[in-house]
XYZ file of C-alpha atoms in Angstrom:
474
model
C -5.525 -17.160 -9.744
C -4.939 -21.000 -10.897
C -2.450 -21.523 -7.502
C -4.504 -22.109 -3.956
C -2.740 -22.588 -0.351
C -4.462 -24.280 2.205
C -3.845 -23.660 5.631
C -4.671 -26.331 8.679
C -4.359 -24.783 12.271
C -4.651 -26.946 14.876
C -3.518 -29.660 12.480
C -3.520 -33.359 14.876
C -6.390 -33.621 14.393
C -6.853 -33.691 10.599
C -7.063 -37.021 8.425
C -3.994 -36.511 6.528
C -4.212 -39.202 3.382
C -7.267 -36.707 2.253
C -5.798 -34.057 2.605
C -2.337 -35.346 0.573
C -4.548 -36.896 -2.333
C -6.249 -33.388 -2.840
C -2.779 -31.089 -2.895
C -1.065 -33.466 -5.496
C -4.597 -33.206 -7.772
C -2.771 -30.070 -8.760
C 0.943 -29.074 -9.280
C -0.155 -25.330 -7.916
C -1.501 -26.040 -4.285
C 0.289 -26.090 -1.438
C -0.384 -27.517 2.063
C 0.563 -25.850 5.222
C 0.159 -27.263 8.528
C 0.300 -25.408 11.639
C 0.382 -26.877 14.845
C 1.025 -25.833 18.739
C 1.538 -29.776 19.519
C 5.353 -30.010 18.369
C 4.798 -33.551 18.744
C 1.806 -34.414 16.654
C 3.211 -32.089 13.986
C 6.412 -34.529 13.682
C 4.041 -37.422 13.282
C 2.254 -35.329 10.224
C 5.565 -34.755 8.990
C 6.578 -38.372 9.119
C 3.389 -39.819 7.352
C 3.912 -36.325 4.255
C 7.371 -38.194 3.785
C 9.218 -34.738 2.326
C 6.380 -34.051 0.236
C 7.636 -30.963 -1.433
C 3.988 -29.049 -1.578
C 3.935 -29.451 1.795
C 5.266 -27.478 4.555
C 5.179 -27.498 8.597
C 5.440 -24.693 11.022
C 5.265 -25.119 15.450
C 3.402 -22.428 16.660
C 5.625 -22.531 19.615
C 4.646 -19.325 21.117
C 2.093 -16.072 20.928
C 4.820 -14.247 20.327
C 5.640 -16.168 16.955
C 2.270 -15.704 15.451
C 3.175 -11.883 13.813
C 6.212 -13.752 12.399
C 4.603 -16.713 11.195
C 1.397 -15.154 9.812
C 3.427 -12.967 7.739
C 5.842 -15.738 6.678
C 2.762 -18.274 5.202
C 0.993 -14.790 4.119
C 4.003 -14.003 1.861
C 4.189 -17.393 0.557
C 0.676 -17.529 -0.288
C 0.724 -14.077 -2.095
C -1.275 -13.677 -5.316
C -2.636 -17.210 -4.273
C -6.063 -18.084 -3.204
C -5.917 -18.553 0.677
C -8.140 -21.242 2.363
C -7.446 -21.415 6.312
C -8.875 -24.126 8.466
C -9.050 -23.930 12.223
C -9.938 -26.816 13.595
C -9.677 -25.313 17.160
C -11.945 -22.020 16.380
C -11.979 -22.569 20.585
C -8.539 -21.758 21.043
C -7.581 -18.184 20.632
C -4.066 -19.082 19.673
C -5.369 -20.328 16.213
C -8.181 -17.869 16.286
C -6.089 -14.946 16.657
C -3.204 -16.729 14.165
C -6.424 -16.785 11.415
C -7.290 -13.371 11.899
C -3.720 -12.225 11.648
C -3.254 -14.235 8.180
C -6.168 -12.947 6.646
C -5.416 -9.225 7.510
C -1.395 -10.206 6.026
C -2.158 -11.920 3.175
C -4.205 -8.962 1.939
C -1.807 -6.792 2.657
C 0.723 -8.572 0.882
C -1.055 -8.651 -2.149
C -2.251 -5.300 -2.317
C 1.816 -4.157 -1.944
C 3.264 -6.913 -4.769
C 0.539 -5.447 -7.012
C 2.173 -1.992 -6.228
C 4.881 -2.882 -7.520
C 3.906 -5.099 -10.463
C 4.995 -2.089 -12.606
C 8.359 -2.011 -10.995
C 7.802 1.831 -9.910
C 8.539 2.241 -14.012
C 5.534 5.019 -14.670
C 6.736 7.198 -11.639
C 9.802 7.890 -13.616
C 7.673 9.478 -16.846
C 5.617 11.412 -13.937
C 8.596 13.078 -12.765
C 9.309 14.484 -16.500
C 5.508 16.054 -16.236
C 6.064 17.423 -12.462
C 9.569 18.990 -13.481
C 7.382 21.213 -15.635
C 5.471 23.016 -12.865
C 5.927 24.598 -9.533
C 5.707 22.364 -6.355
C 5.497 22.676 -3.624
C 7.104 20.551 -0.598
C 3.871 19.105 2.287
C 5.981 18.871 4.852
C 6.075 22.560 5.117
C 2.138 22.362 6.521
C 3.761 19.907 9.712
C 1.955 22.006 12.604
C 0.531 25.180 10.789
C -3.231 24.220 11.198
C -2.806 23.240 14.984
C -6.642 22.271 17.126
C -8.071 23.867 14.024
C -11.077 21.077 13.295
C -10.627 18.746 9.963
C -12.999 16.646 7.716
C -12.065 14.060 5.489
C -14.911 13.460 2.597
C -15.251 10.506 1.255
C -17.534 9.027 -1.392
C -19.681 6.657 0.043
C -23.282 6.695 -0.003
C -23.867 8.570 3.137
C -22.202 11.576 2.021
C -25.687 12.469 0.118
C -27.244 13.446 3.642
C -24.405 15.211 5.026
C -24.257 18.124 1.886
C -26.218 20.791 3.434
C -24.684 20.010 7.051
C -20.955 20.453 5.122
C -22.207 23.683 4.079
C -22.060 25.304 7.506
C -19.180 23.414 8.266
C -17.006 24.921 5.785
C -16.583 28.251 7.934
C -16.017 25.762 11.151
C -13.335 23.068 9.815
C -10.675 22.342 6.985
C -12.622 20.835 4.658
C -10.518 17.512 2.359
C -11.358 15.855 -0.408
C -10.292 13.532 -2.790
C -10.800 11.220 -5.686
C -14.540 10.500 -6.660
C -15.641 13.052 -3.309
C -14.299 15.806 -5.883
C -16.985 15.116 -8.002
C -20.110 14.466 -5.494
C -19.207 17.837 -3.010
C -21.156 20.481 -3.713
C -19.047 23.033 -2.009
C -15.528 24.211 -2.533
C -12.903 21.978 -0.427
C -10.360 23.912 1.586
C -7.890 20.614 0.588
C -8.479 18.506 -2.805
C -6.024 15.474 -3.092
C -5.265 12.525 -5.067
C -2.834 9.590 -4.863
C -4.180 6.968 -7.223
C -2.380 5.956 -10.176
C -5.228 4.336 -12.224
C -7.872 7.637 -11.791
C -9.860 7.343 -15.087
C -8.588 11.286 -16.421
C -12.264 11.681 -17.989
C -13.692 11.349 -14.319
C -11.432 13.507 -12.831
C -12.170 16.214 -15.364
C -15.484 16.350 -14.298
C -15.008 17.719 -10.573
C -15.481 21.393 -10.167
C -13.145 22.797 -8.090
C -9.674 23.741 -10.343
C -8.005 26.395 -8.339
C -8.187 24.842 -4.869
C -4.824 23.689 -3.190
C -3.866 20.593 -4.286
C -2.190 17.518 -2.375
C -0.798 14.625 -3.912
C 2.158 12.467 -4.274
C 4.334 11.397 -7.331
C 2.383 7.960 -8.264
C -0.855 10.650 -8.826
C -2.242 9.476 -12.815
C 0.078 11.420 -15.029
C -3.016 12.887 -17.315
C -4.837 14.217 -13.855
C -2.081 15.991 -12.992
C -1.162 17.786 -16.135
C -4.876 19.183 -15.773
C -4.391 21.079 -12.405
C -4.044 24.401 -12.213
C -4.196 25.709 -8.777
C -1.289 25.390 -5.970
C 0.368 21.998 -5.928
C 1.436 20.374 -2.928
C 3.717 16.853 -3.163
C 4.388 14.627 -0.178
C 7.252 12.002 0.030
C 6.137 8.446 -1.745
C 4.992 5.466 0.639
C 5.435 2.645 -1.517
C 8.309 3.355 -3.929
C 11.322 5.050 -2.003
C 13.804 4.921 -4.806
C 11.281 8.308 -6.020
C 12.580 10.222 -3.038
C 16.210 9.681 -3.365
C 15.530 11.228 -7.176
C 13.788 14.378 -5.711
C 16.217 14.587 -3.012
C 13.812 13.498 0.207
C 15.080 12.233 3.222
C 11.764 11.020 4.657
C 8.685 8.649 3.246
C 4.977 10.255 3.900
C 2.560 7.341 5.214
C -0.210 7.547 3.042
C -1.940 4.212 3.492
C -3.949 2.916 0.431
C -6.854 4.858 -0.623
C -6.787 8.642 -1.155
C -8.927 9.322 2.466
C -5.913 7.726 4.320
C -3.381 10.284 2.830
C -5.635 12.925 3.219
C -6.127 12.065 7.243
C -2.608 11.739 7.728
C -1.957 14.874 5.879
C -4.883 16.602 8.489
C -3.060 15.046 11.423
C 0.444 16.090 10.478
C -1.139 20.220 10.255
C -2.250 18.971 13.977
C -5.749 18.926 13.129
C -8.322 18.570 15.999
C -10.558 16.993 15.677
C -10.505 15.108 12.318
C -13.808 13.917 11.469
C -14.814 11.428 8.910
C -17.569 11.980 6.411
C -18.920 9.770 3.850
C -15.658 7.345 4.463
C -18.434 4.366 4.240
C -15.545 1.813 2.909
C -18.432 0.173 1.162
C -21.062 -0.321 -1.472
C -25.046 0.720 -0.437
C -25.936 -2.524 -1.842
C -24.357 -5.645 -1.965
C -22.483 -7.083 -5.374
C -21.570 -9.763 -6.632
C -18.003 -8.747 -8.199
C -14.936 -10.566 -7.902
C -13.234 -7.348 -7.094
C -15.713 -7.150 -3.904
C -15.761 -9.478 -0.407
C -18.589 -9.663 2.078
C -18.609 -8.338 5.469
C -20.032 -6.226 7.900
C -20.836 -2.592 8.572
C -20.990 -0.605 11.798
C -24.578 -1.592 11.852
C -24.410 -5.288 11.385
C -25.612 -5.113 8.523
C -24.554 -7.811 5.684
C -22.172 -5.200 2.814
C -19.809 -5.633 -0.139
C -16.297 -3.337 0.052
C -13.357 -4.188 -1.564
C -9.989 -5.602 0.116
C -8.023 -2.008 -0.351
C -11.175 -0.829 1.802
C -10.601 -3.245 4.094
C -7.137 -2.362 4.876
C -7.549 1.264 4.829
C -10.575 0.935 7.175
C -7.830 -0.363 10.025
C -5.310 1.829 8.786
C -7.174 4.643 9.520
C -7.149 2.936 13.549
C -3.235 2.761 13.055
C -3.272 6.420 12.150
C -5.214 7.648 15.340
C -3.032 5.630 17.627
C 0.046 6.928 15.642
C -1.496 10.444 16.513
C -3.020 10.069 20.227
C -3.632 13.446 21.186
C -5.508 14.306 18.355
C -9.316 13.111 18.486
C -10.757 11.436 15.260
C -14.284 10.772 14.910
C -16.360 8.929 12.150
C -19.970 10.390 11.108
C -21.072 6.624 11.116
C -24.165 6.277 8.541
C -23.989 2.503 7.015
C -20.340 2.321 6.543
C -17.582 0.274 7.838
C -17.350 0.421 11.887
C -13.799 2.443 12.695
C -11.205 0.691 14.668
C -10.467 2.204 17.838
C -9.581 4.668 19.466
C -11.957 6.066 16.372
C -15.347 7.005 17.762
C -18.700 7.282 16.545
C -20.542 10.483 16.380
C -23.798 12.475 14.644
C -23.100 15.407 12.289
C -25.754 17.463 13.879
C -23.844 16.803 17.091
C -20.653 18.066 16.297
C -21.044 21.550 18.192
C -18.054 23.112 16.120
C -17.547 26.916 17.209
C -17.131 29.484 13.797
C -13.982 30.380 12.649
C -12.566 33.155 10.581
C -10.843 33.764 7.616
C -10.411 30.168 6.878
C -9.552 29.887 3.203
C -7.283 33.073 3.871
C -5.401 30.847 6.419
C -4.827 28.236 3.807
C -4.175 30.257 0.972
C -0.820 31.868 3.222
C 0.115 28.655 4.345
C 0.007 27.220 0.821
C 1.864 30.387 -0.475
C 4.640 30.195 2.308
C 5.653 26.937 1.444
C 9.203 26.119 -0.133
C 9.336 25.397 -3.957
C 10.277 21.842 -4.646
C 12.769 22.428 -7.851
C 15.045 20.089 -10.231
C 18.590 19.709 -9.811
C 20.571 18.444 -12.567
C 23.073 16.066 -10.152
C 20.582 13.767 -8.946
C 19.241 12.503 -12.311
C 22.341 11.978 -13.359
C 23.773 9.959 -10.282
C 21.052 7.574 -10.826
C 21.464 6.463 -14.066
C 25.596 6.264 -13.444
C 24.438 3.850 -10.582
C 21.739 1.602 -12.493
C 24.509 1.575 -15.011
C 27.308 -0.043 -12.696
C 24.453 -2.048 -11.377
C 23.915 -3.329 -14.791
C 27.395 -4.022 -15.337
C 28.254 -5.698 -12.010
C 25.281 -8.148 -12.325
C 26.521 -9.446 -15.982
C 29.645 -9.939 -14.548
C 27.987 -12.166 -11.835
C 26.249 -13.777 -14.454
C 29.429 -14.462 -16.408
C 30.982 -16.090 -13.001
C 32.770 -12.758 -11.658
C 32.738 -9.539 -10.483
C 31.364 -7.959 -7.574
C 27.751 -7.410 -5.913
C 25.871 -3.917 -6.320
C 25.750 -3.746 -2.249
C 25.759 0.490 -1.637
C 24.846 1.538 -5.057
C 21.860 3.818 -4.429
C 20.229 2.037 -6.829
C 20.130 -1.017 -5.592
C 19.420 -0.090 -1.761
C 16.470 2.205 -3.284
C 15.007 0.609 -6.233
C 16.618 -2.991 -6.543
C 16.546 -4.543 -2.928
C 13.545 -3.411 -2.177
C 11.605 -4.801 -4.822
C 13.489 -8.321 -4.910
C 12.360 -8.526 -1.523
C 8.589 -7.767 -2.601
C 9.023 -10.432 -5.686
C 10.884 -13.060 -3.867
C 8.451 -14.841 -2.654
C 6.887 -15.702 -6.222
C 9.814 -17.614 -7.431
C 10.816 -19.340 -3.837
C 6.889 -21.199 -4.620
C 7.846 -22.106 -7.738
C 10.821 -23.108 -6.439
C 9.489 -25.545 -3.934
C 9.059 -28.020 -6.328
C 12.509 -28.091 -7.339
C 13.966 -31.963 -5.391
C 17.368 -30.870 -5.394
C 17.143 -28.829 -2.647
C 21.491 -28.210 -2.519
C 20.879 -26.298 -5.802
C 17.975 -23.950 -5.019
C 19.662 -21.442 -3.211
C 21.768 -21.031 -6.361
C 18.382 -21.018 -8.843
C 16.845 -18.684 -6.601
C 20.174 -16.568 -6.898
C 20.353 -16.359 -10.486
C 16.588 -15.859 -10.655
C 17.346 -12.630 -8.896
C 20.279 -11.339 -10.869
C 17.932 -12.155 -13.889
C 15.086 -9.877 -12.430
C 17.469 -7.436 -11.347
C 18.325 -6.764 -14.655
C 14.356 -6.454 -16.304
C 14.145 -4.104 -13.824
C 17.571 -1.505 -14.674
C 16.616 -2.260 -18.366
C 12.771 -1.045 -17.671
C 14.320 1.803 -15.902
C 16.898 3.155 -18.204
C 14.004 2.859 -21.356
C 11.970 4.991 -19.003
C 14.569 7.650 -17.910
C 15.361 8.276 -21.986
C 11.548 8.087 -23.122
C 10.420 10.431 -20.408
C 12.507 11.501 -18.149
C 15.762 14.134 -18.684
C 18.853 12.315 -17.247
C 19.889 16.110 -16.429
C 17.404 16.810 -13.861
C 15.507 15.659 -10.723
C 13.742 17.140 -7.779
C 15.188 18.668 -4.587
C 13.973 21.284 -2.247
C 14.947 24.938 -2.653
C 17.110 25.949 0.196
């Protein structure tokens, strides 16, 4: 990434001629300067003189700092982010730093989301017409106080095997993604939400007949090689996929495959769920680009990667979310939990024995309704990116009307403007005429808007039948 935003808290007391020389070395980087001292900020902005790669923001109040961390996170997205507290003793700024970092990866993770423009989902729907489905929301309370562990693959899950082993007649046993391949017993729950799964890894696990969770943006190839019970829950990220398949709600999955498969424990009304071999990071420390520093539960100096990151305190969000369930973490040399997640030995788990487990799941699988295609809802969509289409090249031209209340635009269109935005308002901010940028910044989205029907329409006649789409079987 060529473009880098630098970010002064506490900003009075910064020299500001070195700071100006260095942001116009490069057309790319971008100053921020954020201040609690309204009036020392209007003395910055006084000696910047309207520089236009600069920008101010009064920290006013602790209420604003949510607000105004995501505001300079959103800006900065897909940018290198350099923040500078100058007050590291006041916890306004410290807590405003903290809050930026945690956004700004966040933001970044979601724009790359949707870098494809949700375009491969439609070809996955033309695979998942093809077999039986079945709807996850069915499971919502069936497994209630019955005990749940989540398998990851971190290193520690090497000295938990034979321990698992006993477990299995004691607790609902998920796993997902590389776990598949490392258990060495049968998973009550395998799962998978990744889009980018390498197929010949995911050929290599063992286990082909057990029930299967996953959502649509699952890697096409992977999921034409299943052949047990498949189980879909709503998308997260791309909602326009659940108006197709006729879903009123969104599932939270968070961002790694773990996440989904904890929130898919707590919504049976698992208790406890226990985490084993989540380590969120590396047993030795890398040098990759893909990789950042930090700490694990043990203080301990560890690479992980910035997905790991956030789904290490979405997993916190998630046991708040659900606060009468108890989670736990089987802490070996991985990431600390957030709380209310608490730390706690395998050996110490004192889980009672409990029949006829896999029986359980294979009913509740079985009793679940058949998610099936329905010819109206394919065909609704494309009639709406098609007066879409139309109404924006009669914008273009100077008339017409907007595409306000076409389902594609609230589902597929909106949405991901409002995830791209930010990208051309940057390279917007070095436009002088500032009168006219509302009006480049319109046409820039009209412009997108219609990459995106066109990418959508190619996709619906390359891989997807116009005369069918998912509902649920009444």
């Amino acid at each position: 990434m060529s473009s880098l935003v630098r970010v002064e808290l506490g900003a009075e007391r910064v020299q500001f001629a070195s700071l100006q020389s260095w942001v116009e070395e490069d057309l790319q980087r971008r100053l921020v300067f954020v201040d609690a001292d309204e009036e020392g900020l209007e003395c910055l902005k006084e000696e910047a003189l309207g520089h236009l790669q600069i920008q101010f923001f009064h920290l006013s109040t602790p209420v604003y700092i949510e607000a105004l961390a995501k505001t300079i996170a959103w800006r900065a997205v897909l940018a290198q982010l350099h923040i500078v507290n100058h007050q590291p003793e006041n916890s306004l700024y410290s807590f405003l730093h903290k809050k930026l970092e945690e956004m700004h990866l966040a933001a970044g993770l979601i724009l790359s989301d949707a870098a494809d423009w949700g375009c491969p989902l439609v070809h996955r729907l033309g695979l998942q017409r093809k077999r039986l489905v079945r709807d996850g929301y069915g499971l919502a309370g069936v497994f209630a106080e019955i005990p749940a562990i989540i398998v990851g693959a971190g290193p520690s899950l090497e000295k938990g095997q034979s321990v698992l082993r006993d477990l299995q007649k004691k607790a609902l046993i998920f796993a997902g993604g590389s776990a598949l391949n490392m258990l060495e017993i049968e998973p009550h729950f395998a799962g998978s939400i990744d889009k980018e799964a390498p197929y010949a890894q995911f050929k290599k696990r063992s286990f082909w007949e057990t029930p299967f969770l996953f959502q649509s943006r699952m890697n096409g190839e992977n999921f034409a090689s299943l052949h047990g019970e498949m189980v879909r829950f709503p998308e997260s990220h791309h909602a326009f996929i659940n108006w197709l398949q006729g879903e009123e709600r969104t599932f939270a999955a968070g961002w790694v495959v773990g996440n989904f498969l904890a929130s898919v424990a707590a919504l049976m009304g698992c208790n406890p769920i226990i985490f084993v071999g989540m380590d969120l990071c590396y047993a030795e420390r890398t040098t990759s680009t893909h990789c950042v520093e930090t700490v694990n539960g043990r203080g301990a100096r560890v690479s992980t990667q910035r997905d790991w990151l956030m789904a290490r305190d979405w997993m916190g969000e998630l046991a708040r979310a659900y606060s009468g369930q108890t989670f736990l973490n089987v802490e070996a040399g991985g990431l600390a939990m957030p709380e209310p997640i608490r730390v706690v030995g395998l050996e110490n788990l004192g889980l009672p024995e409990l029949g006829g487990l896999r029986k359980r799941v294979h009913q509740a699988v079985q009793g679940l309704p058949v998610l099936v295609f329905q010819e109206e809802r394919g065909r609704l969509w494309e009639e709406s990116l098609l007066r879409c289409k139309g109404n924006i090249e009669q914008c273009l031209m100077g008339k017409g009307i907007e595409c306000e209340g076409e389902s594609a635009y609230e589902e597929l269109l909106r949405p991901l403007w409002h995830v791209w935005r930010p990208i051309f308002e940057r390279e917007l901010d070095l436009d002088p005429y500032k009168l006219e940028k509302a009006d480049k910044l319109e046409l820039h989205r009209r412009l997108f808007m219609q990459q995106v029907i066109e990418a959508h329409l190619s996709c619906m006649r390359q891989g997807y039948s116009t005369q069918a789409a998912l509902c649920t079987q009444n």
